[in-house]
PDB file of C-alpha atoms in Angstrom:
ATOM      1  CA  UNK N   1      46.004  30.262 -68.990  1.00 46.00           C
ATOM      2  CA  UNK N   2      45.625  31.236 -65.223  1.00 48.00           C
ATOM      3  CA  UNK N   3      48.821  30.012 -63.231  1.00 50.00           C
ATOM      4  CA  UNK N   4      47.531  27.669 -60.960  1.00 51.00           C
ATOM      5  CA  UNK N   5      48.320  28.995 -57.541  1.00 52.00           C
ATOM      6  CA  UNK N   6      50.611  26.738 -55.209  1.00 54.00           C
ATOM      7  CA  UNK N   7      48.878  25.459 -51.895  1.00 55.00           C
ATOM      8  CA  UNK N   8      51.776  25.132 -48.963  1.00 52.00           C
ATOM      9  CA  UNK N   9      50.154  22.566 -46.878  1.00 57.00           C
ATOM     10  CA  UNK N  10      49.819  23.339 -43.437  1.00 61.00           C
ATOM     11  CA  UNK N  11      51.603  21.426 -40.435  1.00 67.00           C
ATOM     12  CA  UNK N  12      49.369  20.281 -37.553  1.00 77.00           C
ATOM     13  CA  UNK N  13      51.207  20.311 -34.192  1.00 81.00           C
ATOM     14  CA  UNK N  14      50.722  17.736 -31.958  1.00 86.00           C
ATOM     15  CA  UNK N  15      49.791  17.800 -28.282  1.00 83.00           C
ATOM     16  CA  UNK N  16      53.112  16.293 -27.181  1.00 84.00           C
ATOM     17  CA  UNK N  17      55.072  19.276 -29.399  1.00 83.00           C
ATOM     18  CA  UNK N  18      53.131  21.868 -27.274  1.00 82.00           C
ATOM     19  CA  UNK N  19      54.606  19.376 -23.988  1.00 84.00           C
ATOM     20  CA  UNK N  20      58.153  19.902 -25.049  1.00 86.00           C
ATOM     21  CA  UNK N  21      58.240  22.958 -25.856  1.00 84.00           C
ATOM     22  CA  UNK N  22      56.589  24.311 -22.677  1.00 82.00           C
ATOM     23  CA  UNK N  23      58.664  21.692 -21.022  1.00 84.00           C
ATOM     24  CA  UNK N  24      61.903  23.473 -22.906  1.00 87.00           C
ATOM     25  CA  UNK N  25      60.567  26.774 -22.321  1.00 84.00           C
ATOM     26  CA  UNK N  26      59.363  26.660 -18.346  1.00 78.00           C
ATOM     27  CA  UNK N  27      59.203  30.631 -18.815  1.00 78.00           C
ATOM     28  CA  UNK N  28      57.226  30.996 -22.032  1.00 78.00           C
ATOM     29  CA  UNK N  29      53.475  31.455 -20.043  1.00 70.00           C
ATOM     30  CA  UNK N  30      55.821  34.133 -17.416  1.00 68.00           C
ATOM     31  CA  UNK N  31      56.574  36.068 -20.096  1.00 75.00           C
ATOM     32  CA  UNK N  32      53.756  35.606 -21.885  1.00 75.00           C
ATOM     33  CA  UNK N  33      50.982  36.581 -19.321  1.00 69.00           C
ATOM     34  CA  UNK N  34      47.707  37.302 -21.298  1.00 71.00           C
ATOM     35  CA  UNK N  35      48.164  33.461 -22.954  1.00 71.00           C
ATOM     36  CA  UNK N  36      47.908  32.409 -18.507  1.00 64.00           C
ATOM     37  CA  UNK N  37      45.279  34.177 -18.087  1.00 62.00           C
ATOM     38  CA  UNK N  38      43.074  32.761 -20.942  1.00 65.00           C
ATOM     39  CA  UNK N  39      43.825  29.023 -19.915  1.00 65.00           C
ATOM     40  CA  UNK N  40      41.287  27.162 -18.004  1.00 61.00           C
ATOM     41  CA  UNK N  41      41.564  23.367 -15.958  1.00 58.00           C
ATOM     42  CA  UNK N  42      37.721  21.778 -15.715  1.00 61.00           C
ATOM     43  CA  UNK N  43      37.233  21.394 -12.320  1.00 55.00           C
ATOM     44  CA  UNK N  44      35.479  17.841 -11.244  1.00 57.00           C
ATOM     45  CA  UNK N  45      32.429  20.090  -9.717  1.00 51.00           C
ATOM     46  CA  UNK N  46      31.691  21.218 -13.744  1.00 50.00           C
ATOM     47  CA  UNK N  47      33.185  24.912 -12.897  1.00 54.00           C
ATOM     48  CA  UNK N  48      36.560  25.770 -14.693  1.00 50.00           C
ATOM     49  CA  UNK N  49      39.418  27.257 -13.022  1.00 55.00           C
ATOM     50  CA  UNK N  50      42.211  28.810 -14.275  1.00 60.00           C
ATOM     51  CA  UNK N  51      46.066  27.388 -14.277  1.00 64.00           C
ATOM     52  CA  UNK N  52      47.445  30.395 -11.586  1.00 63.00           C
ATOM     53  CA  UNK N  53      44.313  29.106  -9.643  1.00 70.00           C
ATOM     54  CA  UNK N  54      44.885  25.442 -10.293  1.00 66.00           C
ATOM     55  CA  UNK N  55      48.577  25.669  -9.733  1.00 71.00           C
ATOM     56  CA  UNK N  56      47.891  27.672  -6.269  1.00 75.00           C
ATOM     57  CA  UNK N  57      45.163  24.460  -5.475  1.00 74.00           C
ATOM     58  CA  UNK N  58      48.282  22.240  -6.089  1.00 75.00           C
ATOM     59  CA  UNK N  59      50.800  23.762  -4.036  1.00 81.00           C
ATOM     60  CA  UNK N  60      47.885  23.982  -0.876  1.00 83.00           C
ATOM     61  CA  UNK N  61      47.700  20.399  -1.342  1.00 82.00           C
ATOM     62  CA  UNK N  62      51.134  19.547  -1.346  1.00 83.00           C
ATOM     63  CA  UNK N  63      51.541  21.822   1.259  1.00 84.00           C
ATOM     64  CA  UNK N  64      49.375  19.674   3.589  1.00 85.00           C
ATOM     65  CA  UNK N  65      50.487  17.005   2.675  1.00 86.00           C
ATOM     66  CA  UNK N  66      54.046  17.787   3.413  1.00 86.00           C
ATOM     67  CA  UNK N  67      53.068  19.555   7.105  1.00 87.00           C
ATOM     68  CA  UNK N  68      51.490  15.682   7.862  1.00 87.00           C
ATOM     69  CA  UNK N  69      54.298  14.226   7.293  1.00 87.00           C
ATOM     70  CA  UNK N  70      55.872  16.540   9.432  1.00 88.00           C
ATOM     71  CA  UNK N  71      53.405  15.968  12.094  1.00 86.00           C
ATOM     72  CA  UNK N  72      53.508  12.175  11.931  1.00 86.00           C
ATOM     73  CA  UNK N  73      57.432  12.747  12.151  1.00 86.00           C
ATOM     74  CA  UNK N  74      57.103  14.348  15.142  1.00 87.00           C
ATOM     75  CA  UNK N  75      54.775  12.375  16.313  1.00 81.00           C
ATOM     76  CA  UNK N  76      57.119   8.813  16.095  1.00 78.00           C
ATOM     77  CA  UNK N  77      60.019  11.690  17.918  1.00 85.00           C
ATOM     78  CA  UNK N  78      57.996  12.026  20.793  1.00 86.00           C
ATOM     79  CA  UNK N  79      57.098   8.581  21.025  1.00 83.00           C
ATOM     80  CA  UNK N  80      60.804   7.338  21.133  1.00 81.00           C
ATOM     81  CA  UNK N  81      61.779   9.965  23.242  1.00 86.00           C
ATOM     82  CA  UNK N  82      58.848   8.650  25.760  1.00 84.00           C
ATOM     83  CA  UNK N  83      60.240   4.715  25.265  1.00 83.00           C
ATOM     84  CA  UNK N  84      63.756   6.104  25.126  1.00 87.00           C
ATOM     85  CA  UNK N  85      62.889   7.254  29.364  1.00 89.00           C
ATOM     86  CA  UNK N  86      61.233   4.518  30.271  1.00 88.00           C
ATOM     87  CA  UNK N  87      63.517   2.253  28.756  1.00 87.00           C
ATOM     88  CA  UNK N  88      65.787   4.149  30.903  1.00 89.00           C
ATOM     89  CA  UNK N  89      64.512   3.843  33.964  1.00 90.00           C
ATOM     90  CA  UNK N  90      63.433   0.034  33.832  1.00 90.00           C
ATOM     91  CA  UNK N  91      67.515  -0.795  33.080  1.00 89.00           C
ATOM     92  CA  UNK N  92      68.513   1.349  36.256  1.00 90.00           C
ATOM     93  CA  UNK N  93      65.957  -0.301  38.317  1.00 91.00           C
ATOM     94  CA  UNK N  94      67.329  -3.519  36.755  1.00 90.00           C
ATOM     95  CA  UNK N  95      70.825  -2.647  37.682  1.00 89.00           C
ATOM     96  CA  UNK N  96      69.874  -1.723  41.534  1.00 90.00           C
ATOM     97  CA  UNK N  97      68.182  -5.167  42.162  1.00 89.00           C
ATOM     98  CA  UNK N  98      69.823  -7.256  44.592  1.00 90.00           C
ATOM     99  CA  UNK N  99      67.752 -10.634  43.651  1.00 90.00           C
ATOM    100  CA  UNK N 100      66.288 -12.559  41.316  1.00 90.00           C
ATOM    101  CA  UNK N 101      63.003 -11.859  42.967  1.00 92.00           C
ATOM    102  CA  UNK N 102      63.399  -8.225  42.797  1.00 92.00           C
ATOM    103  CA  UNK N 103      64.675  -7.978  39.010  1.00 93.00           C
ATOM    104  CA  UNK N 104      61.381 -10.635  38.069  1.00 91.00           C
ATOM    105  CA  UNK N 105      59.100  -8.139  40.288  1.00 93.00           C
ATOM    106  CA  UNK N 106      60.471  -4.800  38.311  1.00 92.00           C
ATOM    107  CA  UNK N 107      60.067  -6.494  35.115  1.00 90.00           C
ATOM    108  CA  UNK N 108      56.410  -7.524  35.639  1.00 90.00           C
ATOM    109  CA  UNK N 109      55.154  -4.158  37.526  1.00 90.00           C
ATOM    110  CA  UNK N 110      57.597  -1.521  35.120  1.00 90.00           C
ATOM    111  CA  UNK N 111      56.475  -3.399  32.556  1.00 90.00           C
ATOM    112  CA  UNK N 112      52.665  -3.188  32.835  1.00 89.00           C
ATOM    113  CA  UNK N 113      52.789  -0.307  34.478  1.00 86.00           C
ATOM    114  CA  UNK N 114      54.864   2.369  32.563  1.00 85.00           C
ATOM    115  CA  UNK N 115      54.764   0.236  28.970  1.00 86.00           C
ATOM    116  CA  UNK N 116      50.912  -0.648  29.063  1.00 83.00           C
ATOM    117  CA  UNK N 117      50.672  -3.974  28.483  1.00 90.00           C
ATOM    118  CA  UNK N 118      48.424  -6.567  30.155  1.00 93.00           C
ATOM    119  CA  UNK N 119      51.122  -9.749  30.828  1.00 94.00           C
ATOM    120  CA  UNK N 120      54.221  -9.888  31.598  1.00 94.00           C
ATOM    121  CA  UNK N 121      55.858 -13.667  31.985  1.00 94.00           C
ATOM    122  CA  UNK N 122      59.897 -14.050  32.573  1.00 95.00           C
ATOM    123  CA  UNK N 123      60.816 -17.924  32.475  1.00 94.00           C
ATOM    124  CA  UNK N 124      64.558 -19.062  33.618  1.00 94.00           C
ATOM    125  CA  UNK N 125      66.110 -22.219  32.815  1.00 93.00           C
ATOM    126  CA  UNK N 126      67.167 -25.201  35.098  1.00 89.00           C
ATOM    127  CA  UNK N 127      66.070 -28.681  35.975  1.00 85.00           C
ATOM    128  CA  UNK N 128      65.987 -27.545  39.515  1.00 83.00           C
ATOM    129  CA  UNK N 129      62.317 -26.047  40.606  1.00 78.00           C
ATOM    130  CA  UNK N 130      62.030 -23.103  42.734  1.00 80.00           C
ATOM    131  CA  UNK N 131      59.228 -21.332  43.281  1.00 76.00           C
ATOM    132  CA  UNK N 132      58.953 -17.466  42.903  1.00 83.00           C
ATOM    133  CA  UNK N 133      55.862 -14.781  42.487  1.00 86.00           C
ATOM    134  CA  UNK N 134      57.147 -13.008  40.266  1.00 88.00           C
ATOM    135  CA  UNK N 135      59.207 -15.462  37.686  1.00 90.00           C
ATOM    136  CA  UNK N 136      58.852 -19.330  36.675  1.00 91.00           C
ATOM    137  CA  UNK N 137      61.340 -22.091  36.361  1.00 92.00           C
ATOM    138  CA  UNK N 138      61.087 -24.277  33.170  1.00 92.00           C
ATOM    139  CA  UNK N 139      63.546 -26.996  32.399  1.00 93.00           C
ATOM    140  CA  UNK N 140      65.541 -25.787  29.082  1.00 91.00           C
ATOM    141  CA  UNK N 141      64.882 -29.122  27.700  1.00 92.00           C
ATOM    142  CA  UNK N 142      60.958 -28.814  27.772  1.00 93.00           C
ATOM    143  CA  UNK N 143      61.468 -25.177  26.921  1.00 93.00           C
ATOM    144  CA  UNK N 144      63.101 -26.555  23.523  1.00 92.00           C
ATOM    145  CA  UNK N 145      60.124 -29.167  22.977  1.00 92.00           C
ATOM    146  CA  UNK N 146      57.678 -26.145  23.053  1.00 92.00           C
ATOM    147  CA  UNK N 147      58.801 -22.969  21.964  1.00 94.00           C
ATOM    148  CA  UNK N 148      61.738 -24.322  19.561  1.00 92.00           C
ATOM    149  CA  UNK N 149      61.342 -21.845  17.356  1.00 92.00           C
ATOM    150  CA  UNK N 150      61.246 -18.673  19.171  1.00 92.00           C
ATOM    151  CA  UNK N 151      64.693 -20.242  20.941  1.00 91.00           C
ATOM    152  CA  UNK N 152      66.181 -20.424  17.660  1.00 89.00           C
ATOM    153  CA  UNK N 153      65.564 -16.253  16.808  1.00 89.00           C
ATOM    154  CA  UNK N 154      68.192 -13.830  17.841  1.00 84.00           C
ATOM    155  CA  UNK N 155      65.841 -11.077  17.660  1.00 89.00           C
ATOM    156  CA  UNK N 156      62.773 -10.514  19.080  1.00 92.00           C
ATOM    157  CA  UNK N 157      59.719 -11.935  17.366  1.00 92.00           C
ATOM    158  CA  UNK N 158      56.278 -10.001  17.788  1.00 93.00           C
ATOM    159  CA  UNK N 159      52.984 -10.478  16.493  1.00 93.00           C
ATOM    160  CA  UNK N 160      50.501 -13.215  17.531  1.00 93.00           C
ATOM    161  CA  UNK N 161      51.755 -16.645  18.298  1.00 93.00           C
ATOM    162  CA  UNK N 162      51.112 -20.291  17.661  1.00 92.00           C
ATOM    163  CA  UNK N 163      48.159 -22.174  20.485  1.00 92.00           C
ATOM    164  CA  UNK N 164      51.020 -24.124  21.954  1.00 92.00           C
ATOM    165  CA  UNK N 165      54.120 -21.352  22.602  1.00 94.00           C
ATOM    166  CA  UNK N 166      51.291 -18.987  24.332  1.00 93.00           C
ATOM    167  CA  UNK N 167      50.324 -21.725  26.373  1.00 94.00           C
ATOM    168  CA  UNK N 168      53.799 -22.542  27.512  1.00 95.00           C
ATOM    169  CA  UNK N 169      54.557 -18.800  27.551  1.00 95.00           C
ATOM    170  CA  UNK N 170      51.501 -17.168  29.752  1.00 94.00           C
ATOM    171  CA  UNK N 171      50.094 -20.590  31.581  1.00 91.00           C
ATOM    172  CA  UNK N 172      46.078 -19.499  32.748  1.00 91.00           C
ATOM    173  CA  UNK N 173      46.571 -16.329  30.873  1.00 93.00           C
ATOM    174  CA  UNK N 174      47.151 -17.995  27.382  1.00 92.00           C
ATOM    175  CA  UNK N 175      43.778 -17.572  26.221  1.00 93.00           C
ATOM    176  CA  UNK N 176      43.640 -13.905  27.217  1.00 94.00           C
ATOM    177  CA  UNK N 177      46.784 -12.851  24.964  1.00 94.00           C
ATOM    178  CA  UNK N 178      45.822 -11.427  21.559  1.00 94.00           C
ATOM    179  CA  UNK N 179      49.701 -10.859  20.894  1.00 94.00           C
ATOM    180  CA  UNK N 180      53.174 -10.849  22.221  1.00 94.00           C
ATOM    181  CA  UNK N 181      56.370  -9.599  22.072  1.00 94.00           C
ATOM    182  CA  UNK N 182      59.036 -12.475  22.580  1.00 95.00           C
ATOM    183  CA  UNK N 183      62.891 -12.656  23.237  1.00 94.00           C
ATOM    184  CA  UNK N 184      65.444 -14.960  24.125  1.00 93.00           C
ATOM    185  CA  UNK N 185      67.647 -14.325  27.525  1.00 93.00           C
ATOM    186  CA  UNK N 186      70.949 -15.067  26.318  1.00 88.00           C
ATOM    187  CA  UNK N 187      74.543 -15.335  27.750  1.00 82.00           C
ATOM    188  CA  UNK N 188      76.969 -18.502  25.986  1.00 80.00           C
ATOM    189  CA  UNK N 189      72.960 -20.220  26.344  1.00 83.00           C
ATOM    190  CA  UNK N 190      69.978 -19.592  26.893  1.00 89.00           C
ATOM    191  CA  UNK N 191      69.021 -18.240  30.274  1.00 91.00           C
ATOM    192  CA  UNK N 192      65.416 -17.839  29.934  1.00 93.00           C
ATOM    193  CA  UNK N 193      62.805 -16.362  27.851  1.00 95.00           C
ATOM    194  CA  UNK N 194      60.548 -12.662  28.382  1.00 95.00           C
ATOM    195  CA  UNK N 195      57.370 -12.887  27.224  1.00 95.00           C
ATOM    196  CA  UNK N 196      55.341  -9.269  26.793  1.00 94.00           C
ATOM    197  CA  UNK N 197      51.337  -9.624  25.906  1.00 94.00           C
ATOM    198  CA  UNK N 198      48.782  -7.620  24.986  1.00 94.00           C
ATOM    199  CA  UNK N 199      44.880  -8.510  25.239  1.00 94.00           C
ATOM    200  CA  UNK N 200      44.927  -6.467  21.565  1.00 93.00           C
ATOM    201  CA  UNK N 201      45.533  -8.994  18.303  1.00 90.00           C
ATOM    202  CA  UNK N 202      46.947  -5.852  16.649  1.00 90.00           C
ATOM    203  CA  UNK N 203      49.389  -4.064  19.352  1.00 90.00           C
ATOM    204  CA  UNK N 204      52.516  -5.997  18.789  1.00 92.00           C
ATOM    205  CA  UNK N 205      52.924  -6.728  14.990  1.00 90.00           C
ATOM    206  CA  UNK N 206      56.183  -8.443  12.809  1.00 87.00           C
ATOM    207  CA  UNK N 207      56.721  -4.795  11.208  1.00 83.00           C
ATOM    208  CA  UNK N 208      57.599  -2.988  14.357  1.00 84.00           C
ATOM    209  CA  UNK N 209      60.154  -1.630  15.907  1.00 83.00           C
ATOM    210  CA  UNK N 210      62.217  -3.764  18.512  1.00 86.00           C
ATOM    211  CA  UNK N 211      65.073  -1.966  19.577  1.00 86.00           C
ATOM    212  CA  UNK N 212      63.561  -0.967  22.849  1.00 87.00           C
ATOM    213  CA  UNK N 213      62.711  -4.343  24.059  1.00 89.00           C
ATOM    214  CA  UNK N 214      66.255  -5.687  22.522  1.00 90.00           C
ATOM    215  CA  UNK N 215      68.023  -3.087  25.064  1.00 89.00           C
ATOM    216  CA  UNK N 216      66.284  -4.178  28.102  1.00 90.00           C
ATOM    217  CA  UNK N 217      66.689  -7.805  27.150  1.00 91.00           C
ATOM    218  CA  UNK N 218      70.251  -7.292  27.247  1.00 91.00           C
ATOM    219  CA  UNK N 219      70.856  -5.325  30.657  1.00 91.00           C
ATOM    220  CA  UNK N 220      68.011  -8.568  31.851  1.00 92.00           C
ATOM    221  CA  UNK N 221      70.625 -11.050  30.996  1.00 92.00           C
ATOM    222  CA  UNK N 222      73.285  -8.961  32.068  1.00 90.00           C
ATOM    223  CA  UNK N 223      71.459  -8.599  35.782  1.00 90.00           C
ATOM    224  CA  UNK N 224      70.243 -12.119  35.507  1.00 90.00           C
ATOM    225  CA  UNK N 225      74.156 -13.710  35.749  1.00 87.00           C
ATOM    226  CA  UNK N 226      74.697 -12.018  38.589  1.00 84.00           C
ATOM    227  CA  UNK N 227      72.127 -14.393  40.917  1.00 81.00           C
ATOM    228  CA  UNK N 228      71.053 -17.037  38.487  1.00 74.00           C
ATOM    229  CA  UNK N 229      72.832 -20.537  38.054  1.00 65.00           C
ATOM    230  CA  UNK N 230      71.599 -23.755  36.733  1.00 53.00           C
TER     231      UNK N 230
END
């Protein structure tokens, strides 16, 4: 009688054993070169590349990516540092005004002129009505009927506003404002309100920045005390 002969069955290995152990090994396909060189990635066009060639697409991709960011970084740095000057110059032309006239007149023409936008309205508190070019006078009571809400903020609230605060806000050139950039005048109350808009719905948004506009609001105030009373 024949010995049968003993069959040692054979061990599949699985996809994710090959993972690990490349993943364990990271140097396995250096050191073993002519295994590289016989692997190939399908390519969406229907051509197959190989992994050095896929692996140099990669890192050219990442690579641009990485130089965009870059770029856009750069891009914000210049930015601020352009804000950052004029920002500079509107609070030492704020601090050099010797009246209320002047400081309303540098806000509206620095304003349009050196931050591009289209209005520019300052309101100041008191029951008492005086007449100016280049501010208006608003009782704080009516002020609190109307714009109640944007009172209430202690930042600056951007982004397009409700019928009634842009009518109360830019007067004849409410309908003309597709959004604004708003902030309180503050000292132990409120002193008055700056209103910044733009004829674009999309130039001042919630999301953005607002330090800028919370500096010069607080050198306004600051100048403000100096000839304002109720």
């Amino acid at each position: 009688m024949k010995e049968q002969q003993q069959t040692i069955p054979q061990t599949l290995i699985t996809e994710d054993e090959v993972a690990d152990y490349l993943k364990a090994n990271p140097n396995f396909l250096y050191q073993r070169p002519d295994i590289l060189k016989l692997l190939e990635i399908p390519h969406p066009s229907g051509e197959a590349t190989s992994l050095i060639e896929r692996q140099v697409s990669l890192l050219r991709e990442r690579n641009l990516e990485l130089r965009n960011r870059l770029n856009k970084l750069l891009d914000i740095a210049r930015e601020n540092d352009s804000l950052f000057e004029k920002t500079r110059r509107l609070i030492t032309e704020l601090l050099e005004a010797k009246s209320l006239d002047e400081i309303g007149k540098v806000c509206r023409i620095t304003l349009k002129h050196e931050f591009n936008v289209d209005f520019v309205s300052l309101i100041l508190f008191s029951d008492t009505q005086k007449l100016s070019a280049y501010y208006q006078v608003q009782p704080l009571t009516l002020a609190q009927q109307k714009i109640s809400i944007l009172l209430a903020q202690d930042k600056p609230v951007c982004g397009v506003l409700r019928q009634n605060e842009q009518q109360f806000l830019f007067q004849e050139h409410a309908q003309a404002v597709g959004s604004s950039a708003v902030i309180t005048l503050r000292s132990t109350e409120p002193l008055g309100i700056l209103a910044i808009g733009s004829k674009d719905s999309k130039h001042f948004q919630t999301a953005m920045g607002t330090l800028f506009i919370s500096y010069i609001a607080d050198i306004l105030s600051r100048a403000l005390l100096q000839y304002w009373s109720h």
